[in-house]
Amino acid sequence: MYGEVPGSGGTSSGRRGDRRIMRAAVPARTAVPALAALLLAAGALAGCSSSDGSDGGPPEQRPRATVPYWVNPDGKAAQQAAAYRKDDKQDDAELIDRIAAQPVAEWIGIEDPQGEARGFTEAAAKAKRDALLVLYNIPHRDCGSYSKGGAADGNAYRAWLDGVIKGIGDRATTVILEPDALPHIEDRCTPEQFHEERYALLTEAVGKLKALPRTKVYLDAGNPHWIKDPGRMVEPLKRAGIDRADGFALNISNYQTTAENEKYGRQLSAMVGGKHFVIDTSRNGNGPAPGGDDPENWCNPRGRALGEPPTVKTDDGLVDAYLWIKRPGESDGPCKGGPQAGKWWPSYALELARNSKQ
């Protein structure tokens, strides 16, 4: 975004300033175990009676022609809506239903990648829908900031990835691969000594995932207010295997408008062989927060809103889908009163839904 470019050894989120419109969305233990996912999906199919859960039942799957991705009937938003109904807070429940009714990405945790990937993909297949997964475990993740962590080294990452791949198997899945990994190379937030390993791991990941029979892969390419010149993302994308991937993803966990992302994406696509792209519209309904003097205006900004609901009907031949990759209602990190990155924050979820124009 707008702050100074950090040096190759910089790890402080404060130094990144506005430039780092980032993630902070890794819910390490929010994924449901495999058996639980199957049972929940079966219950949803048997008991759904409304398309949005407004009668108090679990949300129904969206029409496949509009968006083919699975709606988790036991996601955080669905649980929150049920709790509000139990407490006779019907208005709040209906607001949260706006989130619970939509398919959102499932971020695979670190402890049981095979079980989680199998649970989500099997539940999606049982509902005759596709799974939408985010893989976010690259070594030296997030430059030591709110979502720091990742695999201990390259071999640990490969082992984790192999578990994910076994879990996906032959089930229809779309993977958003390693948010921030490439933009953090380009803005030099990730120290230079880790760049070659990161490119190698991403290239391997694209190859292994695309070897699966029904898996699509999109590499993260940041957003138009982070790496402002799309030409700067061309070499990183090529070195990470964009030629074998289905395309790239924009605006993950950010608030930039859909129109700006589409313009940026078309420019970048022309530089990488006409590759298609997807846009995270989960929280961009009011666009980004004003810059001002806040070095963390990417982190839990107030006054934001849900964006366009997930859909594959984008009216743009290069845009494969609008997706909710960041899960609306989960914190960006401990800023502006928020909890730890990736934790559910009911008041913020209500604000996003209340401000929604959809």
mmCIF file of C-alpha atoms in Angstrom:
data_model
loop_
_atom_site.group_PDB
_atom_site.id
_atom_site.type_symbol
_atom_site.label_atom_id
_atom_site.label_comp_id
_atom_site.label_asym_id
_atom_site.label_seq_id
_atom_site.Cartn_x
_atom_site.Cartn_y
_atom_site.Cartn_z
ATOM 1 C CA MET A 1 0.000 0.000 0.000
ATOM 2 C CA TYR A 2 1.434 3.380 0.882
ATOM 3 C CA GLY A 3 4.063 2.906 3.603
ATOM 4 C CA GLU A 4 7.784 2.658 3.101
ATOM 5 C CA VAL A 5 9.126 -0.540 1.637
ATOM 6 C CA PRO A 6 10.786 -2.523 4.421
ATOM 7 C CA GLY A 7 14.290 -3.816 4.117
ATOM 8 C CA SER A 8 14.936 -7.454 3.469
ATOM 9 C CA GLY A 9 15.314 -8.144 7.144
ATOM 10 C CA GLY A 10 12.291 -6.185 8.360
ATOM 11 C CA THR A 11 9.751 -8.089 10.382
ATOM 12 C CA SER A 12 7.779 -5.396 12.147
ATOM 13 C CA SER A 13 4.195 -4.900 11.027
ATOM 14 C CA GLY A 14 4.572 -1.267 11.980
ATOM 15 C CA ARG A 15 7.337 -0.845 9.423
ATOM 16 C CA ARG A 16 5.112 -2.281 6.765
ATOM 17 C CA GLY A 17 2.561 0.394 7.468
ATOM 18 C CA ASP A 18 -0.229 0.669 4.942
ATOM 19 C CA ARG A 19 1.600 -1.484 2.457
ATOM 20 C CA ARG A 20 0.681 -4.679 4.214
ATOM 21 C CA ILE A 21 -3.023 -5.223 3.602
ATOM 22 C CA MET A 22 -2.890 -8.575 5.116
ATOM 23 C CA ARG A 23 -4.284 -11.663 6.275
ATOM 24 C CA ALA A 24 -4.387 -12.410 9.872
ATOM 25 C CA ALA A 25 -6.941 -15.063 9.167
ATOM 26 C CA VAL A 26 -5.417 -18.361 10.094
ATOM 27 C CA PRO A 27 -7.829 -20.277 12.278
ATOM 28 C CA ALA A 28 -5.583 -23.140 13.327
ATOM 29 C CA ARG A 29 -8.261 -25.108 15.135
ATOM 30 C CA THR A 30 -11.519 -23.922 13.571
ATOM 31 C CA ALA A 31 -11.626 -26.706 11.011
ATOM 32 C CA VAL A 32 -14.053 -29.456 11.917
ATOM 33 C CA PRO A 33 -12.672 -33.000 12.101
ATOM 34 C CA ALA A 34 -13.456 -35.294 9.212
ATOM 35 C CA LEU A 35 -16.200 -37.341 10.855
ATOM 36 C CA ALA A 36 -17.850 -34.295 12.342
ATOM 37 C CA ALA A 37 -17.855 -32.576 8.975
ATOM 38 C CA LEU A 38 -19.578 -35.532 7.385
ATOM 39 C CA LEU A 39 -22.207 -35.717 10.092
ATOM 40 C CA LEU A 40 -22.840 -32.003 9.913
ATOM 41 C CA ALA A 41 -23.168 -32.081 6.160
ATOM 42 C CA ALA A 42 -25.583 -34.987 6.352
ATOM 43 C CA GLY A 43 -27.639 -33.142 8.924
ATOM 44 C CA ALA A 44 -27.709 -30.051 6.777
ATOM 45 C CA LEU A 45 -28.920 -31.942 3.750
ATOM 46 C CA ALA A 46 -31.622 -33.679 5.739
ATOM 47 C CA GLY A 47 -32.815 -30.698 7.740
ATOM 48 C CA CYS A 48 -32.431 -27.550 5.640
ATOM 49 C CA SER A 49 -35.693 -25.792 4.955
ATOM 50 C CA SER A 50 -34.594 -22.294 3.950
ATOM 51 C CA SER A 51 -31.909 -20.829 1.742
ATOM 52 C CA ASP A 52 -30.491 -18.530 4.407
ATOM 53 C CA GLY A 53 -31.234 -20.132 7.743
ATOM 54 C CA SER A 54 -33.705 -17.365 8.639
ATOM 55 C CA ASP A 55 -36.133 -19.886 10.132
ATOM 56 C CA GLY A 56 -33.489 -20.963 12.618
ATOM 57 C CA GLY A 57 -32.348 -24.041 10.696
ATOM 58 C CA PRO A 58 -28.879 -24.519 9.234
ATOM 59 C CA PRO A 59 -28.157 -22.670 5.987
ATOM 60 C CA GLU A 60 -28.911 -24.424 2.721
ATOM 61 C CA GLN A 61 -26.457 -24.875 -0.116
ATOM 62 C CA ARG A 62 -26.505 -22.066 -2.661
ATOM 63 C CA PRO A 63 -27.619 -22.844 -6.231
ATOM 64 C CA ARG A 64 -24.700 -24.561 -7.918
ATOM 65 C CA ALA A 65 -25.038 -22.522 -11.101
ATOM 66 C CA THR A 66 -24.503 -19.347 -9.073
ATOM 67 C CA VAL A 67 -21.726 -20.593 -6.818
ATOM 68 C CA PRO A 68 -20.625 -24.241 -6.663
ATOM 69 C CA TYR A 69 -18.893 -24.049 -3.283
ATOM 70 C CA TRP A 70 -20.002 -25.734 -0.082
ATOM 71 C CA VAL A 71 -21.738 -23.833 2.707
ATOM 72 C CA ASN A 72 -20.515 -25.184 6.049
ATOM 73 C CA PRO A 73 -23.648 -25.714 8.167
ATOM 74 C CA ASP A 74 -21.578 -25.505 11.351
ATOM 75 C CA GLY A 75 -19.345 -22.564 10.530
ATOM 76 C CA LYS A 76 -18.651 -19.830 13.064
ATOM 77 C CA ALA A 77 -21.359 -17.587 11.633
ATOM 78 C CA ALA A 78 -23.967 -20.356 11.744
ATOM 79 C CA GLN A 79 -23.067 -21.090 15.353
ATOM 80 C CA GLN A 80 -23.310 -17.409 16.229
ATOM 81 C CA ALA A 81 -26.711 -17.032 14.575
ATOM 82 C CA ALA A 82 -27.992 -20.039 16.523
ATOM 83 C CA ALA A 83 -26.671 -18.549 19.776
ATOM 84 C CA TYR A 84 -28.398 -15.236 19.074
ATOM 85 C CA ARG A 85 -31.686 -17.024 18.457
ATOM 86 C CA LYS A 86 -31.306 -18.933 21.684
ATOM 87 C CA ASP A 87 -30.867 -15.601 23.464
ATOM 88 C CA ASP A 88 -33.920 -14.179 21.642
ATOM 89 C CA LYS A 89 -31.797 -11.742 19.623
ATOM 90 C CA GLN A 90 -33.605 -12.304 16.369
ATOM 91 C CA ASP A 91 -32.405 -9.121 14.648
ATOM 92 C CA ASP A 92 -28.780 -9.972 15.328
ATOM 93 C CA ALA A 93 -29.338 -13.549 14.174
ATOM 94 C CA GLU A 94 -30.760 -12.353 10.869
ATOM 95 C CA LEU A 95 -27.765 -10.107 10.317
ATOM 96 C CA ILE A 96 -25.317 -12.944 10.931
ATOM 97 C CA ASP A 97 -27.370 -15.143 8.603
ATOM 98 C CA ARG A 98 -26.069 -12.947 5.788
ATOM 99 C CA ILE A 99 -22.657 -14.446 6.464
ATOM 100 C CA ALA A 100 -23.737 -17.961 7.434
ATOM 101 C CA ALA A 101 -25.691 -18.414 4.187
ATOM 102 C CA GLN A 102 -22.619 -18.003 1.987
ATOM 103 C CA PRO A 103 -19.777 -20.412 1.198
ATOM 104 C CA VAL A 104 -16.542 -19.224 2.792
ATOM 105 C CA ALA A 105 -13.079 -20.688 2.468
ATOM 106 C CA GLU A 106 -11.802 -23.218 4.964
ATOM 107 C CA TRP A 107 -8.219 -22.532 6.104
ATOM 108 C CA ILE A 108 -6.391 -25.817 6.693
ATOM 109 C CA GLY A 109 -4.689 -26.003 10.083
ATOM 110 C CA ILE A 110 -1.282 -27.398 10.895
ATOM 111 C CA GLU A 111 -1.992 -30.380 13.139
ATOM 112 C CA ASP A 112 -4.100 -32.665 10.930
ATOM 113 C CA PRO A 113 -3.963 -31.470 7.316
ATOM 114 C CA GLN A 114 -5.031 -34.786 5.879
ATOM 115 C CA GLY A 115 -7.999 -35.193 8.203
ATOM 116 C CA GLU A 116 -9.191 -31.631 7.764
ATOM 117 C CA ALA A 117 -8.825 -31.658 3.984
ATOM 118 C CA ARG A 118 -10.643 -34.981 3.793
ATOM 119 C CA GLY A 119 -13.387 -33.799 6.147
ATOM 120 C CA PHE A 120 -14.127 -30.631 4.211
ATOM 121 C CA THR A 121 -13.892 -32.193 0.755
ATOM 122 C CA GLU A 122 -16.004 -35.201 1.700
ATOM 123 C CA ALA A 123 -18.651 -32.988 3.281
ATOM 124 C CA ALA A 124 -18.689 -30.808 0.160
ATOM 125 C CA ALA A 125 -18.925 -33.832 -2.135
ATOM 126 C CA LYS A 126 -21.788 -35.266 -0.084
ATOM 127 C CA ALA A 127 -23.651 -31.990 -0.609
ATOM 128 C CA LYS A 128 -22.788 -32.151 -4.321
ATOM 129 C CA ARG A 129 -20.662 -29.046 -4.024
ATOM 130 C CA ASP A 130 -16.973 -28.183 -4.409
ATOM 131 C CA ALA A 131 -14.645 -27.487 -1.502
ATOM 132 C CA LEU A 132 -12.865 -24.130 -1.206
ATOM 133 C CA LEU A 133 -9.619 -24.401 0.761
ATOM 134 C CA VAL A 134 -6.820 -22.029 1.713
ATOM 135 C CA LEU A 135 -3.307 -23.349 2.286
ATOM 136 C CA TYR A 136 -1.392 -20.970 4.552
ATOM 137 C CA ASN A 137 1.601 -22.640 6.115
ATOM 138 C CA ILE A 138 4.635 -21.461 4.157
ATOM 139 C CA PRO A 139 7.813 -21.155 6.273
ATOM 140 C CA HIS A 140 8.451 -17.633 7.633
ATOM 141 C CA ARG A 141 4.802 -16.738 7.118
ATOM 142 C CA ASP A 142 3.680 -13.128 7.558
ATOM 143 C CA CYS A 143 7.155 -11.810 8.399
ATOM 144 C CA GLY A 144 6.667 -12.308 12.120
ATOM 145 C CA SER A 145 3.506 -10.231 12.350
ATOM 146 C CA TYR A 146 -0.004 -11.084 13.605
ATOM 147 C CA SER A 147 -0.254 -14.304 11.553
ATOM 148 C CA LYS A 148 3.349 -15.329 11.989
ATOM 149 C CA GLY A 149 4.224 -18.993 11.958
ATOM 150 C CA GLY A 150 4.158 -21.546 9.200
ATOM 151 C CA ALA A 151 6.060 -24.774 8.767
ATOM 152 C CA ALA A 152 9.421 -25.049 10.514
ATOM 153 C CA ASP A 153 11.280 -25.642 7.247
ATOM 154 C CA GLY A 154 10.869 -26.824 3.677
ATOM 155 C CA ASN A 155 10.671 -30.512 4.549
ATOM 156 C CA ALA A 156 8.022 -29.866 7.186
ATOM 157 C CA TYR A 157 6.016 -27.918 4.620
ATOM 158 C CA ARG A 158 6.292 -30.723 2.074
ATOM 159 C CA ALA A 159 5.057 -33.245 4.624
ATOM 160 C CA TRP A 160 2.135 -30.993 5.549
ATOM 161 C CA LEU A 161 1.271 -30.451 1.884
ATOM 162 C CA ASP A 162 1.373 -34.175 1.195
ATOM 163 C CA GLY A 163 -1.203 -34.633 3.942
ATOM 164 C CA VAL A 164 -3.467 -32.041 2.332
ATOM 165 C CA ILE A 165 -3.128 -33.719 -1.050
ATOM 166 C CA LYS A 166 -4.039 -37.124 0.376
ATOM 167 C CA GLY A 167 -7.036 -35.540 2.057
ATOM 168 C CA ILE A 168 -8.310 -33.918 -1.138
ATOM 169 C CA GLY A 169 -7.956 -36.974 -3.323
ATOM 170 C CA ASP A 170 -10.235 -36.977 -6.355
ATOM 171 C CA ARG A 171 -12.881 -34.624 -4.934
ATOM 172 C CA ALA A 172 -13.649 -31.285 -6.607
ATOM 173 C CA THR A 173 -11.638 -28.609 -4.803
ATOM 174 C CA THR A 174 -10.393 -25.093 -5.382
ATOM 175 C CA VAL A 175 -7.215 -24.141 -3.527
ATOM 176 C CA ILE A 176 -6.060 -20.621 -2.759
ATOM 177 C CA LEU A 177 -2.341 -21.169 -2.340
ATOM 178 C CA GLU A 178 -0.334 -19.334 0.323
ATOM 179 C CA PRO A 179 -1.743 -15.826 0.749
ATOM 180 C CA ASP A 180 1.000 -13.166 0.986
ATOM 181 C CA ALA A 181 3.810 -15.521 0.022
ATOM 182 C CA LEU A 182 4.610 -13.828 -3.287
ATOM 183 C CA PRO A 183 3.759 -10.202 -2.427
ATOM 184 C CA HIS A 184 5.979 -10.494 0.641
ATOM 185 C CA ILE A 185 8.841 -11.522 -1.620
ATOM 186 C CA GLU A 186 8.215 -8.601 -3.922
ATOM 187 C CA ASP A 187 7.959 -5.987 -1.163
ATOM 188 C CA ARG A 188 11.018 -7.607 0.452
ATOM 189 C CA CYS A 189 9.310 -8.151 3.762
ATOM 190 C CA THR A 190 10.427 -11.786 3.567
ATOM 191 C CA PRO A 191 14.229 -11.865 3.959
ATOM 192 C CA GLU A 192 16.059 -12.573 0.718
ATOM 193 C CA GLN A 193 17.715 -15.736 1.996
ATOM 194 C CA PHE A 194 14.313 -17.438 2.044
ATOM 195 C CA HIS A 195 13.208 -16.465 -1.475
ATOM 196 C CA GLU A 196 14.618 -19.421 -3.426
ATOM 197 C CA GLU A 197 13.156 -21.936 -1.003
ATOM 198 C CA ARG A 198 9.775 -20.230 -1.164
ATOM 199 C CA TYR A 199 9.687 -20.306 -4.956
ATOM 200 C CA ALA A 200 10.664 -23.971 -4.915
ATOM 201 C CA LEU A 201 7.962 -24.862 -2.397
ATOM 202 C CA LEU A 202 5.266 -22.967 -4.276
ATOM 203 C CA THR A 203 6.262 -24.522 -7.592
ATOM 204 C CA GLU A 204 6.151 -27.973 -6.046
ATOM 205 C CA ALA A 205 2.792 -27.237 -4.440
ATOM 206 C CA VAL A 206 1.257 -26.092 -7.708
ATOM 207 C CA GLY A 207 2.555 -29.192 -9.470
ATOM 208 C CA LYS A 208 1.331 -31.641 -6.845
ATOM 209 C CA LEU A 209 -2.070 -30.019 -6.503
ATOM 210 C CA LYS A 210 -2.600 -29.850 -10.256
ATOM 211 C CA ALA A 211 -1.708 -33.532 -10.505
ATOM 212 C CA LEU A 212 -4.955 -34.227 -8.659
ATOM 213 C CA PRO A 213 -7.821 -34.898 -11.074
ATOM 214 C CA ARG A 214 -10.301 -32.228 -9.919
ATOM 215 C CA THR A 215 -8.318 -29.510 -8.163
ATOM 216 C CA LYS A 216 -7.977 -25.886 -9.243
ATOM 217 C CA VAL A 217 -5.159 -23.697 -7.915
ATOM 218 C CA TYR A 218 -4.845 -19.918 -7.621
ATOM 219 C CA LEU A 219 -1.648 -18.179 -6.470
ATOM 220 C CA ASP A 220 -1.984 -15.000 -4.422
ATOM 221 C CA ALA A 221 -0.977 -11.818 -6.272
ATOM 222 C CA GLY A 222 -1.775 -9.224 -3.605
ATOM 223 C CA ASN A 223 -4.018 -6.278 -4.424
ATOM 224 C CA PRO A 224 -3.748 -3.000 -6.363
ATOM 225 C CA HIS A 225 -2.883 -0.922 -3.293
ATOM 226 C CA TRP A 226 -0.101 -3.205 -2.098
ATOM 227 C CA ILE A 227 2.043 -3.996 -5.135
ATOM 228 C CA LYS A 228 0.709 -1.096 -7.163
ATOM 229 C CA ASP A 229 2.458 -1.915 -10.438
ATOM 230 C CA PRO A 230 1.115 -5.281 -11.636
ATOM 231 C CA GLY A 231 4.259 -5.765 -13.670
ATOM 232 C CA ARG A 232 6.164 -6.325 -10.444
ATOM 233 C CA MET A 233 4.165 -9.492 -9.800
ATOM 234 C CA VAL A 234 4.921 -11.100 -13.147
ATOM 235 C CA GLU A 235 8.291 -12.649 -12.323
ATOM 236 C CA PRO A 236 7.201 -13.884 -8.859
ATOM 237 C CA LEU A 237 4.126 -15.538 -10.348
ATOM 238 C CA LYS A 238 6.127 -17.170 -13.126
ATOM 239 C CA ARG A 239 8.771 -18.446 -10.735
ATOM 240 C CA ALA A 240 6.032 -19.893 -8.506
ATOM 241 C CA GLY A 241 4.419 -21.882 -11.316
ATOM 242 C CA ILE A 242 1.601 -19.699 -12.648
ATOM 243 C CA ASP A 243 1.889 -21.468 -16.002
ATOM 244 C CA ARG A 244 0.578 -24.671 -14.407
ATOM 245 C CA ALA A 245 -1.873 -23.000 -12.029
ATOM 246 C CA ASP A 246 -5.411 -22.064 -12.997
ATOM 247 C CA GLY A 247 -4.739 -18.420 -12.206
ATOM 248 C CA PHE A 248 -4.172 -15.934 -9.419
ATOM 249 C CA ALA A 249 -6.148 -14.485 -6.514
ATOM 250 C CA LEU A 250 -6.532 -10.830 -5.522
ATOM 251 C CA ASN A 251 -7.591 -8.870 -2.442
ATOM 252 C CA ILE A 252 -7.298 -11.739 0.045
ATOM 253 C CA SER A 253 -8.393 -10.504 3.470
ATOM 254 C CA ASN A 254 -8.490 -6.950 2.150
ATOM 255 C CA TYR A 255 -10.972 -4.208 1.466
ATOM 256 C CA GLN A 256 -10.072 -2.844 -1.977
ATOM 257 C CA THR A 257 -13.015 -2.430 -4.336
ATOM 258 C CA THR A 258 -13.993 -5.083 -6.823
ATOM 259 C CA ALA A 259 -13.693 -2.599 -9.688
ATOM 260 C CA GLU A 260 -10.087 -1.740 -8.796
ATOM 261 C CA ASN A 261 -9.177 -5.409 -8.458
ATOM 262 C CA GLU A 262 -10.747 -6.232 -11.804
ATOM 263 C CA LYS A 263 -8.779 -3.470 -13.525
ATOM 264 C CA TYR A 264 -5.544 -4.593 -11.867
ATOM 265 C CA GLY A 265 -6.276 -8.246 -12.589
ATOM 266 C CA ARG A 266 -6.880 -7.653 -16.288
ATOM 267 C CA GLN A 267 -3.547 -5.827 -16.552
ATOM 268 C CA LEU A 268 -1.696 -8.593 -14.731
ATOM 269 C CA SER A 269 -3.453 -11.324 -16.706
ATOM 270 C CA ALA A 270 -2.218 -9.844 -19.967
ATOM 271 C CA MET A 271 1.347 -10.173 -18.663
ATOM 272 C CA VAL A 272 1.057 -13.829 -17.581
ATOM 273 C CA GLY A 273 -0.475 -15.471 -20.599
ATOM 274 C CA GLY A 274 -4.105 -14.507 -20.113
ATOM 275 C CA LYS A 275 -4.491 -16.340 -16.825
ATOM 276 C CA HIS A 276 -7.856 -16.015 -15.084
ATOM 277 C CA PHE A 277 -8.260 -14.751 -11.536
ATOM 278 C CA VAL A 278 -10.569 -14.678 -8.517
ATOM 279 C CA ILE A 279 -11.291 -11.782 -6.157
ATOM 280 C CA ASP A 280 -11.941 -11.859 -2.420
ATOM 281 C CA THR A 281 -15.085 -9.757 -1.956
ATOM 282 C CA SER A 282 -15.784 -10.814 1.618
ATOM 283 C CA ARG A 283 -15.363 -7.373 3.212
ATOM 284 C CA ASN A 284 -15.006 -4.833 0.413
ATOM 285 C CA GLY A 285 -18.587 -3.576 0.258
ATOM 286 C CA ASN A 286 -17.564 -0.107 1.423
ATOM 287 C CA GLY A 287 -14.067 -0.242 -0.021
ATOM 288 C CA PRO A 288 -10.947 0.377 2.077
ATOM 289 C CA ALA A 289 -10.748 2.581 5.142
ATOM 290 C CA PRO A 290 -9.371 6.080 4.578
ATOM 291 C CA GLY A 291 -5.580 6.103 4.842
ATOM 292 C CA GLY A 292 -5.030 8.983 7.231
ATOM 293 C CA ASP A 293 -2.194 8.511 9.696
ATOM 294 C CA ASP A 294 -3.077 4.956 10.694
ATOM 295 C CA PRO A 295 -0.185 2.612 9.802
ATOM 296 C CA GLU A 296 -2.540 -0.334 10.282
ATOM 297 C CA ASN A 297 -5.585 0.810 8.368
ATOM 298 C CA TRP A 298 -5.702 -2.715 6.920
ATOM 299 C CA CYS A 299 -6.351 -4.155 10.398
ATOM 300 C CA ASN A 300 -9.989 -4.357 11.548
ATOM 301 C CA PRO A 301 -10.952 -0.981 10.040
ATOM 302 C CA ARG A 302 -14.317 0.330 11.155
ATOM 303 C CA GLY A 303 -17.219 1.086 8.857
ATOM 304 C CA ARG A 304 -16.521 -1.749 6.418
ATOM 305 C CA ALA A 305 -19.179 -3.981 4.862
ATOM 306 C CA LEU A 306 -19.729 -7.363 3.291
ATOM 307 C CA GLY A 307 -19.035 -7.283 -0.439
ATOM 308 C CA GLU A 308 -20.602 -9.092 -3.373
ATOM 309 C CA PRO A 309 -21.815 -12.557 -2.391
ATOM 310 C CA PRO A 310 -19.719 -15.418 -3.735
ATOM 311 C CA THR A 311 -20.580 -16.209 -7.338
ATOM 312 C CA VAL A 312 -19.127 -17.497 -10.583
ATOM 313 C CA LYS A 313 -21.397 -15.142 -12.535
ATOM 314 C CA THR A 314 -19.029 -12.204 -12.748
ATOM 315 C CA ASP A 315 -19.788 -10.826 -16.244
ATOM 316 C CA ASP A 316 -16.047 -10.772 -16.885
ATOM 317 C CA GLY A 317 -14.483 -13.596 -18.850
ATOM 318 C CA LEU A 318 -11.216 -13.328 -16.938
ATOM 319 C CA VAL A 319 -12.779 -13.316 -13.453
ATOM 320 C CA ASP A 320 -13.594 -16.897 -12.540
ATOM 321 C CA ALA A 321 -15.358 -15.989 -9.298
ATOM 322 C CA TYR A 322 -15.976 -13.560 -6.497
ATOM 323 C CA LEU A 323 -15.137 -15.516 -3.356
ATOM 324 C CA TRP A 324 -15.226 -15.011 0.390
ATOM 325 C CA ILE A 325 -11.677 -16.149 1.101
ATOM 326 C CA LYS A 326 -11.286 -14.244 4.353
ATOM 327 C CA ARG A 327 -14.050 -15.414 6.676
ATOM 328 C CA PRO A 328 -16.145 -12.340 7.548
ATOM 329 C CA GLY A 329 -16.279 -11.846 11.301
ATOM 330 C CA GLU A 330 -12.792 -13.174 12.026
ATOM 331 C CA SER A 331 -10.287 -10.670 13.364
ATOM 332 C CA ASP A 332 -7.292 -9.340 11.447
ATOM 333 C CA GLY A 333 -5.310 -9.247 14.686
ATOM 334 C CA PRO A 334 -5.116 -7.562 18.097
ATOM 335 C CA CYS A 335 -5.733 -4.032 16.876
ATOM 336 C CA LYS A 336 -8.676 -1.639 17.272
ATOM 337 C CA GLY A 337 -10.081 -3.800 20.039
ATOM 338 C CA GLY A 338 -9.921 -7.025 18.089
ATOM 339 C CA PRO A 339 -8.910 -10.469 19.365
ATOM 340 C CA GLN A 340 -6.064 -12.611 18.071
ATOM 341 C CA ALA A 341 -5.801 -13.033 14.315
ATOM 342 C CA GLY A 342 -8.368 -15.462 12.975
ATOM 343 C CA LYS A 343 -10.550 -15.440 16.089
ATOM 344 C CA TRP A 344 -14.286 -14.918 15.690
ATOM 345 C CA TRP A 345 -15.360 -11.389 16.675
ATOM 346 C CA PRO A 346 -19.167 -11.111 16.900
ATOM 347 C CA SER A 347 -19.393 -7.320 17.051
ATOM 348 C CA TYR A 348 -17.266 -6.929 13.933
ATOM 349 C CA ALA A 349 -19.327 -9.555 12.110
ATOM 350 C CA LEU A 350 -22.489 -7.644 12.988
ATOM 351 C CA GLU A 351 -20.979 -4.393 11.742
ATOM 352 C CA LEU A 352 -19.981 -5.935 8.409
ATOM 353 C CA ALA A 353 -23.447 -7.396 7.940
ATOM 354 C CA ARG A 354 -25.280 -4.272 9.109
ATOM 355 C CA ASN A 355 -23.359 -2.121 6.626
ATOM 356 C CA SER A 356 -23.895 -4.537 3.743
ATOM 357 C CA LYS A 357 -25.702 -3.238 0.687
ATOM 358 C CA GLN A 358 -26.435 -6.745 -0.603
#
